[in-house]
Amino acid sequence: WVLLRTSFGNWIFATGGDDKAARNVGVPVDRVKIMLFVFTAFCATVYAACQVLEFGSAAADRGLLKEFEAIIAAVIGGALLTGGYGTVIGACFGALIFGVVQMGIFFTGIDSDWFRVFLGVMLLMAVLFNNYVRKRVTETR
C-alpha cells in the first residue's frame, strides 16, 4: 500500500530507478535511502528477537545466504536488479515460486550442493526473462 498509494512509495521507486533524476525532481534521495536502511535494520531486529524468543539463543549462521534467496525471489517476481521496477505482489509470488521449488528439490533428495547451482540458474533465467519483457514493453514502434 505504501509503495503504490503514497508519495513516499513513489520516491522509493524514483530513488531505485535513477537517483540523479530523482534528485532533479525534488526527491530527498539521501533521506529516503537512510529511512529504508533504518527500516531494514528495524525489521532485522524484530526478526532476530523472534528467533531468540523461539529458539532461546542466537546463532550467527542462522540466516546464512538468505539475502541471496531474497534477491532471487524478488527477481523471479518481476523486480529488476537495476531498480525502478517491481511490486510487492510480484515479490510475494516470487517467494512462493521459490519456496515451492525449494521444497520440491528437498523432497526429490537431490544433494544440497546442486541446490545452490539451481538457485544461480533460476536467477539467471529470471534476469534474462525480465530484460526481455522490459525491452518488449519499452520498444518504440
PDB file of C-alpha atoms in Angstrom:
ATOM      1  CA  TRP A   1       0.000   0.000   0.000  1.00  0.00           C
ATOM      2  CA  VAL A   2       2.811   2.409   0.885  1.00  0.00           C
ATOM      3  CA  LEU A   3       4.622   1.775  -2.402  1.00  0.00           C
ATOM      4  CA  LEU A   4       1.566   2.233  -4.615  1.00  0.00           C
ATOM      5  CA  ARG A   5      -0.558   4.814  -2.816  1.00  0.00           C
ATOM      6  CA  THR A   6       1.795   7.330  -1.187  1.00  0.00           C
ATOM      7  CA  SER A   7       4.287   9.874  -2.402  1.00  0.00           C
ATOM      8  CA  PHE A   8       6.968   8.187  -0.283  1.00  0.00           C
ATOM      9  CA  GLY A   9       6.432   4.987  -2.281  1.00  0.00           C
ATOM     10  CA  ASN A  10       6.854   6.974  -5.455  1.00  0.00           C
ATOM     11  CA  TRP A  11      10.069   8.400  -4.026  1.00  0.00           C
ATOM     12  CA  ILE A  12      11.294   4.853  -3.311  1.00  0.00           C
ATOM     13  CA  PHE A  13      10.702   3.820  -6.926  1.00  0.00           C
ATOM     14  CA  ALA A  14      12.321   7.011  -8.200  1.00  0.00           C
ATOM     15  CA  THR A  15      15.367   6.557  -5.988  1.00  0.00           C
ATOM     16  CA  GLY A  16      15.743   2.944  -7.099  1.00  0.00           C
ATOM     17  CA  GLY A  17      15.335   3.822 -10.761  1.00  0.00           C
ATOM     18  CA  ASP A  18      17.751   6.731 -11.061  1.00  0.00           C
ATOM     19  CA  ASP A  19      18.833   8.735  -8.038  1.00  0.00           C
ATOM     20  CA  LYS A  20      20.195  11.612 -10.123  1.00  0.00           C
ATOM     21  CA  ALA A  21      16.873  12.054 -11.928  1.00  0.00           C
ATOM     22  CA  ALA A  22      15.008  11.714  -8.631  1.00  0.00           C
ATOM     23  CA  ARG A  23      17.191  14.429  -7.092  1.00  0.00           C
ATOM     24  CA  ASN A  24      16.455  16.692 -10.059  1.00  0.00           C
ATOM     25  CA  VAL A  25      12.691  16.480  -9.491  1.00  0.00           C
ATOM     26  CA  GLY A  26      12.983  17.208  -5.770  1.00  0.00           C
ATOM     27  CA  VAL A  27      13.084  13.788  -4.134  1.00  0.00           C
ATOM     28  CA  PRO A  28      15.221  13.786  -0.964  1.00  0.00           C
ATOM     29  CA  VAL A  29      17.224  10.756  -2.115  1.00  0.00           C
ATOM     30  CA  ASP A  30      19.623  10.623   0.838  1.00  0.00           C
ATOM     31  CA  ARG A  31      16.774  10.836   3.349  1.00  0.00           C
ATOM     32  CA  VAL A  32      14.810   8.113   1.528  1.00  0.00           C
ATOM     33  CA  LYS A  33      17.813   5.771   1.457  1.00  0.00           C
ATOM     34  CA  ILE A  34      18.575   6.350   5.141  1.00  0.00           C
ATOM     35  CA  MET A  35      14.943   5.721   6.096  1.00  0.00           C
ATOM     36  CA  LEU A  36      14.912   2.485   4.096  1.00  0.00           C
ATOM     37  CA  PHE A  37      18.148   1.297   5.725  1.00  0.00           C
ATOM     38  CA  VAL A  38      16.741   2.125   9.172  1.00  0.00           C
ATOM     39  CA  PHE A  39      13.514   0.263   8.361  1.00  0.00           C
ATOM     40  CA  THR A  40      15.520  -2.738   7.152  1.00  0.00           C
ATOM     41  CA  ALA A  41      17.568  -2.724  10.357  1.00  0.00           C
ATOM     42  CA  PHE A  42      14.362  -2.486  12.408  1.00  0.00           C
ATOM     43  CA  CYS A  43      12.860  -5.473  10.576  1.00  0.00           C
ATOM     44  CA  ALA A  44      16.059  -7.467  11.079  1.00  0.00           C
ATOM     45  CA  THR A  45      15.987  -6.630  14.799  1.00  0.00           C
ATOM     46  CA  VAL A  46      12.375  -7.753  15.152  1.00  0.00           C
ATOM     47  CA  TYR A  47      13.150 -10.966  13.267  1.00  0.00           C
ATOM     48  CA  ALA A  48      16.205 -11.628  15.442  1.00  0.00           C
ATOM     49  CA  ALA A  49      14.183 -11.045  18.594  1.00  0.00           C
ATOM     50  CA  CYS A  50      11.553 -13.519  17.368  1.00  0.00           C
ATOM     51  CA  GLN A  51      14.280 -16.074  16.655  1.00  0.00           C
ATOM     52  CA  VAL A  52      15.752 -15.651  20.136  1.00  0.00           C
ATOM     53  CA  LEU A  53      12.321 -15.992  21.720  1.00  0.00           C
ATOM     54  CA  GLU A  54      11.564 -19.101  19.660  1.00  0.00           C
ATOM     55  CA  PHE A  55      14.879 -20.936  19.962  1.00  0.00           C
ATOM     56  CA  GLY A  56      16.209 -19.444  23.193  1.00  0.00           C
ATOM     57  CA  SER A  57      19.533 -18.393  21.676  1.00  0.00           C
ATOM     58  CA  ALA A  58      21.060 -16.553  18.767  1.00  0.00           C
ATOM     59  CA  ALA A  59      23.232 -18.122  16.089  1.00  0.00           C
ATOM     60  CA  ALA A  60      25.130 -16.002  13.601  1.00  0.00           C
ATOM     61  CA  ASP A  61      24.832 -18.560  10.817  1.00  0.00           C
ATOM     62  CA  ARG A  62      21.047 -18.978  11.035  1.00  0.00           C
ATOM     63  CA  GLY A  63      20.452 -16.504   8.189  1.00  0.00           C
ATOM     64  CA  LEU A  64      23.360 -17.583   6.002  1.00  0.00           C
ATOM     65  CA  LEU A  65      22.720 -16.842   2.287  1.00  0.00           C
ATOM     66  CA  LYS A  66      19.154 -15.698   2.966  1.00  0.00           C
ATOM     67  CA  GLU A  67      19.888 -12.375   1.240  1.00  0.00           C
ATOM     68  CA  PHE A  68      20.709 -14.262  -1.961  1.00  0.00           C
ATOM     69  CA  GLU A  69      17.427 -16.150  -1.697  1.00  0.00           C
ATOM     70  CA  ALA A  70      15.533 -12.887  -1.127  1.00  0.00           C
ATOM     71  CA  ILE A  71      17.100 -11.359  -4.234  1.00  0.00           C
ATOM     72  CA  ILE A  72      16.193 -14.434  -6.264  1.00  0.00           C
ATOM     73  CA  ALA A  73      12.592 -14.339  -5.006  1.00  0.00           C
ATOM     74  CA  ALA A  74      12.258 -10.641  -5.868  1.00  0.00           C
ATOM     75  CA  VAL A  75      13.735 -11.102  -9.346  1.00  0.00           C
ATOM     76  CA  ILE A  76      11.508 -14.108 -10.046  1.00  0.00           C
ATOM     77  CA  GLY A  77       8.606 -11.889  -9.012  1.00  0.00           C
ATOM     78  CA  GLY A  78       9.496  -9.304 -11.658  1.00  0.00           C
ATOM     79  CA  ALA A  79      11.810  -6.837  -9.920  1.00  0.00           C
ATOM     80  CA  LEU A  80      14.763  -5.614 -11.942  1.00  0.00           C
ATOM     81  CA  LEU A  81      18.255  -5.772 -10.490  1.00  0.00           C
ATOM     82  CA  THR A  82      18.847  -2.262 -11.823  1.00  0.00           C
ATOM     83  CA  GLY A  83      15.917  -0.959  -9.767  1.00  0.00           C
ATOM     84  CA  GLY A  84      12.872   1.122 -10.567  1.00  0.00           C
ATOM     85  CA  TYR A  85      10.531  -1.779 -11.403  1.00  0.00           C
ATOM     86  CA  GLY A  86       8.801  -4.301  -9.188  1.00  0.00           C
ATOM     87  CA  THR A  87       5.815  -4.816  -6.930  1.00  0.00           C
ATOM     88  CA  VAL A  88       5.218  -6.307  -3.520  1.00  0.00           C
ATOM     89  CA  ILE A  89       2.696  -8.740  -5.020  1.00  0.00           C
ATOM     90  CA  GLY A  90       5.318  -9.852  -7.552  1.00  0.00           C
ATOM     91  CA  ALA A  91       7.859 -10.389  -4.771  1.00  0.00           C
ATOM     92  CA  CYS A  92       5.292 -12.473  -2.864  1.00  0.00           C
ATOM     93  CA  PHE A  93       4.635 -14.626  -5.923  1.00  0.00           C
ATOM     94  CA  GLY A  94       8.382 -14.934  -6.484  1.00  0.00           C
ATOM     95  CA  ALA A  95       8.847 -16.098  -2.890  1.00  0.00           C
ATOM     96  CA  LEU A  96       6.008 -18.577  -3.317  1.00  0.00           C
ATOM     97  CA  ILE A  97       7.527 -19.994  -6.505  1.00  0.00           C
ATOM     98  CA  PHE A  98      10.948 -20.117  -4.875  1.00  0.00           C
ATOM     99  CA  GLY A  99       9.572 -21.930  -1.819  1.00  0.00           C
ATOM    100  CA  VAL A 100       7.696 -24.489  -3.910  1.00  0.00           C
ATOM    101  CA  VAL A 101      10.813 -25.216  -5.973  1.00  0.00           C
ATOM    102  CA  GLN A 102      12.942 -25.436  -2.815  1.00  0.00           C
ATOM    103  CA  MET A 103      10.572 -27.942  -1.215  1.00  0.00           C
ATOM    104  CA  GLY A 104      10.345 -29.915  -4.461  1.00  0.00           C
ATOM    105  CA  ILE A 105      14.119 -30.227  -4.639  1.00  0.00           C
ATOM    106  CA  PHE A 106      14.227 -31.228  -0.964  1.00  0.00           C
ATOM    107  CA  PHE A 107      11.654 -33.980  -1.415  1.00  0.00           C
ATOM    108  CA  THR A 108      13.382 -35.390  -4.508  1.00  0.00           C
ATOM    109  CA  GLY A 109      16.510 -35.965  -2.421  1.00  0.00           C
ATOM    110  CA  ILE A 110      18.905 -34.010  -4.632  1.00  0.00           C
ATOM    111  CA  ASP A 111      22.206 -33.074  -2.961  1.00  0.00           C
ATOM    112  CA  SER A 112      22.116 -29.619  -1.347  1.00  0.00           C
ATOM    113  CA  ASP A 113      25.224 -28.523  -3.269  1.00  0.00           C
ATOM    114  CA  TRP A 114      23.253 -28.772  -6.511  1.00  0.00           C
ATOM    115  CA  PHE A 115      20.521 -26.635  -4.969  1.00  0.00           C
ATOM    116  CA  ARG A 116      22.897 -23.645  -4.949  1.00  0.00           C
ATOM    117  CA  VAL A 117      23.643 -24.240  -8.634  1.00  0.00           C
ATOM    118  CA  PHE A 118      19.919 -24.363  -9.311  1.00  0.00           C
ATOM    119  CA  LEU A 119      19.471 -21.056  -7.436  1.00  0.00           C
ATOM    120  CA  GLY A 120      22.004 -19.403  -9.728  1.00  0.00           C
ATOM    121  CA  VAL A 121      20.307 -20.826 -12.829  1.00  0.00           C
ATOM    122  CA  MET A 122      16.917 -19.594 -11.575  1.00  0.00           C
ATOM    123  CA  LEU A 123      18.368 -16.111 -11.023  1.00  0.00           C
ATOM    124  CA  LEU A 124      19.966 -16.047 -14.467  1.00  0.00           C
ATOM    125  CA  MET A 125      16.759 -17.175 -16.188  1.00  0.00           C
ATOM    126  CA  ALA A 126      14.678 -14.610 -14.281  1.00  0.00           C
ATOM    127  CA  VAL A 127      17.068 -11.755 -15.151  1.00  0.00           C
ATOM    128  CA  LEU A 128      17.095 -12.709 -18.831  1.00  0.00           C
ATOM    129  CA  PHE A 129      13.307 -13.004 -18.931  1.00  0.00           C
ATOM    130  CA  ASN A 130      12.827  -9.673 -17.104  1.00  0.00           C
ATOM    131  CA  ASN A 131      15.195  -7.908 -19.516  1.00  0.00           C
ATOM    132  CA  TYR A 132      13.379  -9.442 -22.498  1.00  0.00           C
ATOM    133  CA  VAL A 133       9.988  -8.287 -21.195  1.00  0.00           C
ATOM    134  CA  ARG A 134      11.323  -4.805 -20.371  1.00  0.00           C
ATOM    135  CA  LYS A 135      12.757  -4.408 -23.872  1.00  0.00           C
ATOM    136  CA  ARG A 136       9.490  -5.555 -25.456  1.00  0.00           C
ATOM    137  CA  VAL A 137       7.434  -3.152 -23.339  1.00  0.00           C
ATOM    138  CA  THR A 138       9.690  -0.112 -23.873  1.00  0.00           C
ATOM    139  CA  GLU A 139      10.195  -0.843 -27.560  1.00  0.00           C
ATOM    140  CA  THR A 140       9.193   2.106 -29.766  1.00  0.00           C
ATOM    141  CA  ARG A 141       7.022   1.341 -32.735  1.00  0.00           C
TER     142      ARG A 141
END
